[in-house]
Short mmCIF file of C-alpha atoms and ligand atoms in Angstrom, two decimals:
data_model
loop_
_atom_site.label_atom_id
_atom_site.label_comp_id
_atom_site.label_asym_id
_atom_site.label_seq_id
_atom_site.Cartn_x
_atom_site.Cartn_y
_atom_site.Cartn_z
CA UNK A 1 0.00 0.00 0.00
CA UNK A 2 1.59 3.30 -1.04
CA UNK A 3 1.51 6.33 1.21
CA UNK A 4 -0.03 9.76 0.73
CA UNK A 5 1.97 12.83 1.63
CA UNK A 6 -0.30 15.74 2.50
CA UNK A 7 1.42 19.02 1.76
CA UNK A 8 0.28 22.15 3.63
CA UNK A 9 1.31 24.41 6.49
CA UNK A 10 1.10 22.30 9.65
CA UNK A 11 0.99 22.78 13.43
CA UNK A 12 1.72 19.91 15.83
CA UNK A 13 1.02 20.71 19.52
CA UNK A 14 3.27 18.81 21.90
CA UNK A 15 2.50 20.41 25.27
CA UNK A 16 0.90 23.41 26.97
CA UNK A 17 3.18 25.89 25.23
CA UNK A 18 5.15 23.53 23.09
CA UNK A 19 4.66 22.82 19.40
CA UNK A 20 6.32 22.24 16.04
CA UNK A 21 5.16 24.09 12.94
CA UNK A 22 6.10 24.17 9.27
CA UNK A 23 5.03 26.66 6.62
CA UNK A 24 5.63 23.96 3.96
CA UNK A 25 4.74 20.86 5.93
CA UNK A 26 4.49 17.23 4.88
CA UNK A 27 2.43 14.55 6.62
CA UNK A 28 3.00 11.02 5.31
CA UNK A 29 0.05 8.70 5.97
CA UNK A 30 -0.16 4.98 5.27
CA UNK A 31 -2.98 2.64 6.25
CA UNK A 32 -4.54 5.30 8.47
CA UNK A 33 -1.33 5.93 10.44
CA UNK A 34 1.09 8.82 10.37
CA UNK A 35 4.48 7.63 9.16
CA UNK A 36 6.38 10.87 9.11
CA UNK A 37 5.89 14.61 9.53
CA UNK A 38 8.03 17.66 9.11
CA UNK A 39 9.23 19.95 6.41
CA UNK A 40 7.80 18.72 3.08
CA UNK A 41 11.18 18.28 1.38
CA UNK A 42 12.59 16.41 4.35
CA UNK A 43 9.57 14.09 4.46
CA UNK A 44 9.91 13.42 0.72
CA UNK A 45 13.60 12.58 1.07
CA UNK A 46 12.88 9.68 3.41
CA UNK A 47 9.82 8.50 1.46
CA UNK A 48 9.39 6.28 -1.55
CA UNK A 49 9.30 7.37 -5.18
CA UNK A 50 5.71 6.32 -5.68
CA UNK A 51 4.28 8.19 -2.67
CA UNK A 52 1.31 10.23 -3.85
CA UNK A 53 1.44 13.93 -2.97
CA UNK A 54 -1.77 15.79 -2.21
CA UNK A 55 -1.45 19.53 -1.79
CA UNK A 56 -4.10 20.93 0.56
CA UNK A 57 -5.41 24.49 0.66
CA UNK A 58 -5.38 25.13 4.37
CA UNK A 59 -3.45 24.38 7.55
CA UNK A 60 -3.19 20.89 9.04
CA UNK A 61 -3.74 20.57 12.79
CA UNK A 62 -4.74 17.51 14.88
CA UNK A 63 -8.45 16.71 15.12
CA UNK A 64 -10.20 17.88 18.28
CA UNK A 65 -11.03 15.90 21.42
CA UNK A 66 -14.05 16.80 23.57
CA UNK A 67 -13.77 15.20 27.00
CA UNK A 68 -17.17 16.25 28.36
CA UNK A 69 -20.22 16.39 26.14
CA UNK A 70 -23.78 15.07 26.48
CA UNK A 71 -24.69 13.71 23.06
CA UNK A 72 -28.31 13.36 24.17
CA UNK A 73 -28.51 17.11 24.84
CA UNK A 74 -27.31 18.11 21.40
CA UNK A 75 -30.84 18.92 20.10
CA UNK A 76 -31.46 21.37 22.99
CA UNK A 77 -28.00 22.91 23.22
CA UNK A 78 -28.00 26.52 24.24
CA UNK A 79 -31.46 26.42 25.89
CA UNK A 80 -31.41 29.35 28.29
CA UNK A 81 -31.95 29.23 32.04
CA UNK A 82 -30.38 31.38 34.71
CA UNK A 83 -28.65 28.52 36.57
CA UNK A 84 -27.84 24.82 36.51
CA UNK A 85 -30.61 23.39 38.70
CA UNK A 86 -33.61 25.02 36.95
CA UNK A 87 -31.97 24.28 33.57
CA UNK A 88 -31.82 20.57 34.44
CA UNK A 89 -35.45 20.54 35.56
CA UNK A 90 -36.90 22.60 32.72
CA UNK A 91 -34.91 21.40 29.72
CA UNK A 92 -32.74 18.39 30.41
CA UNK A 93 -34.87 15.88 32.30
CA UNK A 94 -37.69 16.14 29.71
CA UNK A 95 -35.25 15.89 26.79
CA UNK A 96 -33.33 12.89 28.11
CA UNK A 97 -36.58 11.02 28.83
CA UNK A 98 -37.10 10.85 25.06
CA UNK A 99 -34.14 8.48 24.61
CA UNK A 100 -36.23 5.54 25.80
CA UNK A 101 -37.45 5.59 22.18
CA UNK A 102 -34.77 3.81 20.17
CA UNK A 103 -35.77 5.26 16.81
CA UNK A 104 -35.51 8.74 18.26
CA UNK A 105 -32.14 7.85 19.79
CA UNK A 106 -30.78 6.43 16.52
CA UNK A 107 -31.72 9.50 14.49
CA UNK A 108 -30.32 11.83 17.16
CA UNK A 109 -27.04 9.87 17.34
CA UNK A 110 -26.55 10.09 13.58
CA UNK A 111 -27.10 13.84 13.64
CA UNK A 112 -24.78 14.26 16.60
CA UNK A 113 -21.83 12.46 15.01
CA UNK A 114 -22.38 14.12 11.62
CA UNK A 115 -22.23 17.49 13.36
CA UNK A 116 -19.26 16.77 15.59
CA UNK A 117 -17.09 15.38 12.80
CA UNK A 118 -18.00 18.37 10.64
CA UNK A 119 -16.73 20.57 13.47
CA UNK A 120 -13.46 18.64 13.47
CA UNK A 121 -14.02 16.58 16.64
CA UNK A 122 -12.46 13.14 16.17
CA UNK A 123 -12.65 11.78 19.72
CA UNK A 124 -14.25 12.37 23.07
CA UNK A 125 -16.06 11.27 26.19
CA UNK A 126 -19.81 11.57 26.19
CA UNK A 127 -22.63 11.23 28.67
CA UNK A 128 -25.63 9.35 27.36
CA UNK A 129 -29.14 9.27 28.82
CA UNK A 130 -30.05 6.79 31.53
CA UNK A 131 -31.02 4.16 28.95
CA UNK A 132 -28.63 1.25 28.32
CA UNK A 133 -29.82 0.82 24.76
CA UNK A 134 -29.01 4.45 23.91
CA UNK A 135 -25.37 3.78 24.83
CA UNK A 136 -25.23 0.94 22.34
CA UNK A 137 -26.93 3.08 19.70
CA UNK A 138 -24.38 5.86 20.22
CA UNK A 139 -21.51 3.39 19.96
CA UNK A 140 -22.87 2.01 16.70
CA UNK A 141 -23.36 5.49 15.22
CA UNK A 142 -19.97 6.73 16.47
CA UNK A 143 -17.69 8.54 14.01
CA UNK A 144 -14.26 8.62 15.61
CA UNK A 145 -12.89 7.41 18.92
CA UNK A 146 -15.51 7.90 21.63
CA UNK A 147 -16.23 6.67 25.13
CA UNK A 148 -19.85 6.78 26.26
CA UNK A 149 -21.64 6.05 29.52
CA UNK A 150 -25.25 6.02 30.65
CA UNK A 151 -25.86 8.59 33.40
CA UNK A 152 -26.49 6.66 36.60
CA UNK A 153 -29.21 8.32 38.65
CA UNK A 154 -31.05 6.95 41.66
CA UNK A 155 -33.15 9.89 42.75
CA UNK A 156 -33.51 13.63 42.30
CA UNK A 157 -34.94 13.32 38.78
CA UNK A 158 -38.14 12.01 37.17
CA UNK A 159 -38.79 8.33 37.78
CA UNK A 160 -38.29 7.46 34.11
CA UNK A 161 -34.61 8.38 34.47
CA UNK A 162 -33.75 6.84 37.82
CA UNK A 163 -32.75 3.30 38.72
CA UNK A 164 -32.16 1.57 41.98
CA UNK A 165 -29.19 -0.74 42.03
CA UNK A 166 -25.71 -0.95 40.62
CA UNK A 167 -26.58 -4.29 39.18
CA UNK A 168 -29.23 -2.65 37.05
CA UNK A 169 -27.37 0.55 36.53
CA UNK A 170 -24.00 -0.55 35.28
CA UNK A 171 -23.39 -4.27 35.14
CA UNK A 172 -26.35 -4.90 32.93
CA UNK A 173 -25.80 -1.86 30.82
CA UNK A 174 -22.26 -2.74 30.03
CA UNK A 175 -23.19 -6.26 29.11
CA UNK A 176 -26.02 -4.93 26.99
CA UNK A 177 -23.72 -2.57 25.20
CA UNK A 178 -20.67 -4.85 25.28
CA UNK A 179 -18.36 -1.88 25.09
CA UNK A 180 -15.46 -2.74 27.38
CA UNK A 181 -12.97 -0.34 28.95
CA UNK A 182 -12.03 1.32 25.66
CA UNK A 183 -15.56 2.53 25.03
CA UNK A 184 -17.52 2.55 28.27
CA UNK A 185 -17.16 5.20 30.95
CA UNK A 186 -18.78 4.84 34.39
CA UNK A 187 -20.94 7.96 34.77
CA UNK A 188 -22.61 8.70 38.09
CA UNK A 189 -24.35 11.89 36.97
CA UNK A 190 -23.52 13.96 40.03
CA UNK A 191 -23.76 13.71 43.81
CA UNK A 192 -27.35 14.96 43.87
CA UNK A 193 -28.56 11.93 41.90
CA UNK A 194 -26.67 9.24 43.86
CA UNK A 195 -26.47 7.78 47.36
CA UNK A 196 -23.06 7.27 49.02
CA UNK A 197 -23.56 3.54 48.71
CA UNK A 198 -24.27 3.65 44.99
CA UNK A 199 -21.26 5.88 44.37
CA UNK A 200 -19.03 3.56 46.40
CA UNK A 201 -20.22 0.57 44.38
CA UNK A 202 -19.56 2.42 41.16
CA UNK A 203 -16.11 3.34 42.46
CA UNK A 204 -15.27 -0.31 43.11
CA UNK A 205 -16.73 -1.30 39.79
CA UNK A 206 -14.59 1.23 37.90
CA UNK A 207 -11.38 0.44 39.79
CA UNK A 208 -11.69 -3.31 39.49
CA UNK A 209 -12.74 -3.17 35.86
CA UNK A 210 -10.21 -0.48 34.84
CA UNK A 211 -12.89 1.91 33.59
CA UNK A 212 -12.76 5.65 33.27
CA UNK A 213 -15.16 7.59 35.50
CA UNK A 214 -16.84 10.86 34.62
CA UNK A 215 -19.03 13.08 36.74
CA UNK A 216 -19.81 16.72 37.53
CA UNK A 217 -18.05 18.49 40.40
CA UNK A 218 -18.66 21.92 41.90
CA UNK A 219 -20.29 23.58 38.96
CA UNK A 220 -22.69 26.12 40.46
CA UNK A 221 -23.29 27.73 43.86
CA UNK A 222 -26.89 26.43 44.12
CA UNK A 223 -25.77 22.87 43.39
CA UNK A 224 -22.97 23.07 45.96
CA UNK A 225 -25.36 24.28 48.67
CA UNK A 226 -27.63 21.31 48.00
CA UNK A 227 -24.73 18.85 48.05
CA UNK A 228 -23.48 20.12 51.40
CA UNK A 229 -27.02 19.86 52.80
CA UNK A 230 -27.44 16.31 51.49
CA UNK A 231 -24.00 15.11 52.64
CA UNK A 232 -23.48 16.82 56.02
CA UNK A 233 -20.63 14.49 57.01
CA UNK A 234 -18.50 15.31 53.99
CA UNK A 235 -15.70 17.86 54.28
CA UNK A 236 -16.76 19.41 50.99
CA UNK A 237 -18.15 18.43 47.57
CA UNK A 238 -14.90 16.76 46.45
CA UNK A 239 -14.90 14.66 49.61
CA UNK A 240 -18.26 13.15 48.63
CA UNK A 241 -16.62 11.55 45.59
CA UNK A 242 -13.33 10.87 47.35
CA UNK A 243 -15.02 8.86 50.11
CA UNK A 244 -16.76 6.84 47.44
CA UNK A 245 -13.42 5.99 45.82
CA UNK A 246 -14.45 7.72 42.62
CA UNK A 247 -11.31 9.84 42.29
CA UNK A 248 -8.30 8.38 40.52
CA UNK A 249 -6.13 9.06 37.48
CA UNK A 250 -8.87 7.79 35.16
CA UNK A 251 -11.49 10.12 36.68
CA UNK A 252 -12.61 13.13 34.68
CA UNK A 253 -14.42 15.82 36.64
CA UNK A 254 -16.51 18.32 34.76
CA UNK A 255 -16.36 22.01 35.75
CA UNK A 256 -14.52 22.31 39.14
CA UNK A 257 -15.47 25.98 39.29
CA UNK A 258 -15.69 26.60 43.04
CA UNK A 259 -13.11 24.41 44.75
CA UNK A 260 -11.28 25.20 47.99
CA UNK A 261 -7.52 24.77 48.44
CA UNK A 262 -8.21 21.47 50.23
CA UNK A 263 -10.20 20.23 47.25
CA UNK A 264 -7.52 21.19 44.72
CA UNK A 265 -5.00 19.32 46.86
CA UNK A 266 -7.20 16.20 46.89
CA UNK A 267 -7.59 16.26 43.10
CA UNK A 268 -3.85 16.66 42.75
CA UNK A 269 -3.17 13.78 45.13
CA UNK A 270 -5.56 11.48 43.28
CA UNK A 271 -4.19 12.41 39.84
CA UNK A 272 -7.69 13.16 38.55
CA UNK A 273 -8.43 15.19 35.44
CA UNK A 274 -10.60 18.27 35.01
CA UNK A 275 -12.85 18.64 31.99
CA UNK A 276 -12.75 22.42 31.71
CA UNK A 277 -15.99 23.71 30.19
CA UNK A 278 -15.61 27.50 29.78
CA UNK A 279 -18.48 28.05 27.32
CA UNK A 280 -20.89 26.07 29.50
CA UNK A 281 -19.76 27.84 32.66
CA UNK A 282 -20.44 31.12 30.92
CA UNK A 283 -23.83 30.06 29.52
CA UNK A 284 -25.23 28.95 32.89
CA UNK A 285 -23.47 31.75 34.74
CA UNK A 286 -21.68 29.13 36.83
CA UNK A 287 -18.52 31.19 37.31
CA UNK A 288 -14.95 31.04 36.05
CA UNK A 289 -12.75 28.07 36.89
CA UNK A 290 -9.72 29.30 38.84
CA UNK A 291 -7.08 28.58 36.22
CA UNK A 292 -4.34 30.02 38.40
CA UNK A 293 -5.15 27.49 41.14
CA UNK A 294 -5.28 24.66 38.61
CA UNK A 295 -1.83 25.65 37.40
CA UNK A 296 -0.46 26.13 40.90
CA UNK A 297 -1.59 22.67 41.92
CA UNK A 298 -0.47 21.10 38.64
CA UNK A 299 -3.84 19.49 37.95
CA UNK A 300 -4.19 18.13 34.40
CA UNK A 301 -7.10 19.44 32.37
CA UNK A 302 -8.51 19.35 28.87
CA UNK A 303 -11.15 21.48 27.18
CA UNK A 304 -14.72 20.36 26.68
CA UNK A 305 -17.92 21.78 25.23
CA UNK A 306 -20.40 20.35 27.76
CA UNK A 307 -23.15 20.53 25.15
CA UNK A 308 -26.08 21.08 25.86
CA UNK A 309 -25.19 23.61 28.62
CA UNK A 310 -22.40 24.66 26.28
CA UNK A 311 -24.11 26.26 23.28
CA UNK A 312 -21.78 24.84 20.61
CA UNK A 313 -20.02 21.51 20.09
CA UNK A 314 -17.23 23.28 18.18
CA UNK A 315 -13.94 23.10 20.06
CA UNK A 316 -12.93 26.27 18.20
CA UNK A 317 -15.80 27.98 19.99
CA UNK A 318 -14.74 26.44 23.32
CA UNK A 319 -11.16 27.63 22.73
CA UNK A 320 -12.49 31.13 22.08
CA UNK A 321 -14.50 31.22 25.32
CA UNK A 322 -11.52 29.76 27.23
CA UNK A 323 -9.17 32.47 25.98
CA UNK A 324 -11.70 35.25 26.55
CA UNK A 325 -12.79 34.16 30.03
CA UNK A 326 -9.31 33.88 31.49
CA UNK A 327 -7.80 36.86 29.70
CA UNK A 328 -10.70 39.04 30.88
CA UNK A 329 -9.70 38.05 34.44
CA UNK A 330 -6.11 39.07 33.74
CA UNK A 331 -4.75 35.54 33.42
CA UNK A 332 -2.23 35.01 30.64
CA UNK A 333 -3.12 32.11 28.36
CA UNK A 334 -1.87 31.50 24.85
CA UNK A 335 -3.79 30.38 21.78
CA UNK A 336 -1.14 27.68 21.40
CA UNK A 337 -2.14 26.33 24.81
CA UNK A 338 -5.81 26.43 23.78
CA UNK A 339 -5.01 24.19 20.80
CA UNK A 340 -3.12 21.76 23.05
CA UNK A 341 -6.00 21.65 25.56
CA UNK A 342 -8.46 20.91 22.72
CA UNK A 343 -6.38 18.13 21.15
CA UNK A 344 -3.47 16.30 22.79
CA UNK A 345 -4.60 17.04 26.38
CA UNK A 346 -7.95 15.42 25.58
CA UNK A 347 -6.19 12.30 24.28
CA UNK A 348 -4.04 12.21 27.43
CA UNK A 349 -7.16 12.52 29.56
CA UNK A 350 -8.69 9.58 27.70
CA UNK A 351 -5.49 7.52 27.97
CA UNK A 352 -5.10 7.60 24.19
CA UNK A 353 -2.06 9.85 23.78
CA UNK A 354 0.14 6.97 22.62
CA UNK A 355 -2.10 6.55 19.58
CA UNK A 356 -3.86 9.89 19.04
CA UNK A 357 -4.06 13.56 19.97
CA UNK A 358 -1.38 15.05 17.73
CA UNK A 359 0.50 14.38 14.50
CA UNK A 360 3.44 12.43 15.87
CA UNK A 361 4.70 9.56 13.73
CA UNK A 362 3.03 6.28 14.64
CA UNK A 363 -0.28 7.85 15.66
CA UNK A 364 -3.66 7.56 14.02
CA UNK A 365 -4.00 9.96 11.08
CA UNK A 366 -6.75 12.09 12.66
CA UNK A 367 -6.46 15.67 11.50
CA UNK A 368 -8.38 18.69 10.30
CA UNK A 369 -7.74 21.32 7.70
CA UNK A 370 -8.35 24.89 8.87
CA UNK A 371 -8.49 27.92 6.57
CA UNK A 372 -5.02 29.34 5.80
CA UNK A 373 -4.83 32.90 7.09
CA UNK A 374 -1.96 33.55 4.65
CA UNK A 375 1.28 35.43 5.16
CA UNK A 376 4.22 34.30 7.27
CA UNK A 377 4.00 31.42 9.70
CA UNK A 378 2.37 32.93 12.82
CA UNK A 379 1.10 30.09 14.97
CA UNK A 380 -0.25 32.18 17.86
CA UNK A 381 -1.92 34.62 15.45
CA UNK A 382 -3.41 31.91 13.24
CA UNK A 383 -4.97 29.96 16.10
CA UNK A 384 -6.33 33.20 17.53
CA UNK A 385 -7.90 33.98 14.18
CA UNK A 386 -9.57 30.56 13.92
CA UNK A 387 -11.21 31.04 17.29
CA UNK A 388 -12.47 34.57 16.67
CA UNK A 389 -15.71 35.67 15.13
CA UNK A 390 -18.90 34.83 16.99
CA UNK A 391 -19.96 31.22 16.98
CA UNK A 392 -16.91 29.42 15.70
CA UNK A 393 -19.09 26.38 15.03
CA UNK A 394 -20.56 28.27 12.08
CA UNK A 395 -17.74 30.51 10.99
CA UNK A 396 -14.51 28.75 11.78
CA UNK A 397 -15.18 25.11 11.16
CA UNK A 398 -12.63 22.96 9.42
CA UNK A 399 -12.57 22.65 5.65
CA UNK A 400 -12.37 18.89 6.10
CA UNK A 401 -11.72 16.28 8.77
CA UNK A 402 -9.75 13.04 8.46
CA UNK A 403 -10.17 10.14 10.88
CA UNK A 404 -7.63 7.32 10.64
CA UNK A 405 -6.63 8.67 7.25
CA UNK A 406 -10.18 8.69 5.83
CA UNK A 407 -11.62 12.02 4.78
CA UNK A 408 -15.03 13.01 6.14
CA UNK A 409 -16.41 15.77 3.98
CA UNK A 410 -19.42 17.77 5.06
CA UNK A 411 -22.55 16.36 3.42
CA UNK A 412 -23.30 17.97 0.07
CA UNK A 413 -25.92 20.72 0.06
CA UNK A 414 -29.39 19.25 -0.50
CA UNK A 415 -30.42 19.34 -4.17
CA UNK A 416 -32.48 22.34 -5.13
CA UNK A 417 -36.07 21.60 -5.84
CA UNK A 418 -37.57 23.19 -8.93
CA UNK A 419 -40.06 25.84 -7.97
CA UNK A 420 -43.56 25.46 -9.33
N1 GUN B 4 -24.90 18.41 36.49
C1 GUN B 4 -25.65 17.30 36.49
N2 GUN B 4 -26.09 16.99 35.26
C2 GUN B 4 -25.60 17.93 34.44
C3 GUN B 4 -25.71 18.15 33.04
O1 GUN B 4 -26.36 17.41 32.30
N3 GUN B 4 -25.05 19.23 32.55
C4 GUN B 4 -24.32 20.06 33.34
N4 GUN B 4 -23.70 21.10 32.78
N5 GUN B 4 -24.22 19.89 34.65
C5 GUN B 4 -24.85 18.83 35.21
ZN1 ZN B 5 -22.03 18.07 31.74
#
């Protein structure tokens, strides 16, 4: 099988403020894997005579990873409410109830993955509804490398969404979906939907089985007040999960907006990840995550859209809100770091960085083509430009997305119908 060498300017993030870039880049791909990258001429020198060259009009960057998104909320993304708790009650519980209907779920899953791949997202971690079958449907419709988990809820939501025992909630679901540790993520929705006993059982289940865990932590002041009322023995919100054994290096905690120094220290000690959701935090007026504290404590984090609280599944939009939110608070953050947090950091969070997340040789050929701003190589300026301009989902989306070397073009415009 001969290789293809894609020729275009190229940016390869390698760390928070670390990258390689080439104005005349070459990316050699064979059988869905990256074989070599670098300056085009240098890549051609080590290649074979019959390598096919494809010159692309745009800039090659890695495909995006979204480590906290609710695929079942995609149809109602951006629904407005002044805070988390009323938003859940008014918009989310009714919407997620609909996923008991498998035809509805199948159509919604197809739309979700068509939209995310069009926005350049090639991998991620998603919450499903409470229905085991919807997890399987999402996995079958998946475009790219995704982990999915049914939200486990015992109480605090309509009866149609709540279940009683771990046996029902996880064991059966996983068997039903047959996903395994690569694809299934244990997802207690948040402390207000779960008893200590259920969370502890889920903690054991995840540790013994080697599963990732995802949940929501310290998102909004109203939620935190309710958690402290419901768990009076806990030191704080983080302690509720820590006591349950839910915090480890494979745990991914959405939001973490209002944590105390003690809580940051616990996250650091457990090696847990933060899914940082700046556009969602802004939309529900949840507050700004204390990025300075995250940095001080050395807690790993990746960016996430948190659709449907986040209004757009575009990581370019999330990067824009990330840069704006922290810069407005006087915190220095580079566009280069935003790209890292939306790509390689997500793969690290998912435990996939050996095979995905950037353009290193040996990795899966997942990449996107972004519009070339022209002029000299200006990595910081170019990334900034891609993230600017209103809803990046609409205005800054990739020209094309490749997953494992296969191009996923946006669907053609529907044929025009002749007017009568
Ligand atoms: N907390 C509990 N459930 C949810 C959810 O679906 N979205 C967000 N943003 N926060 C939550
Ligand atoms: Zn969420």
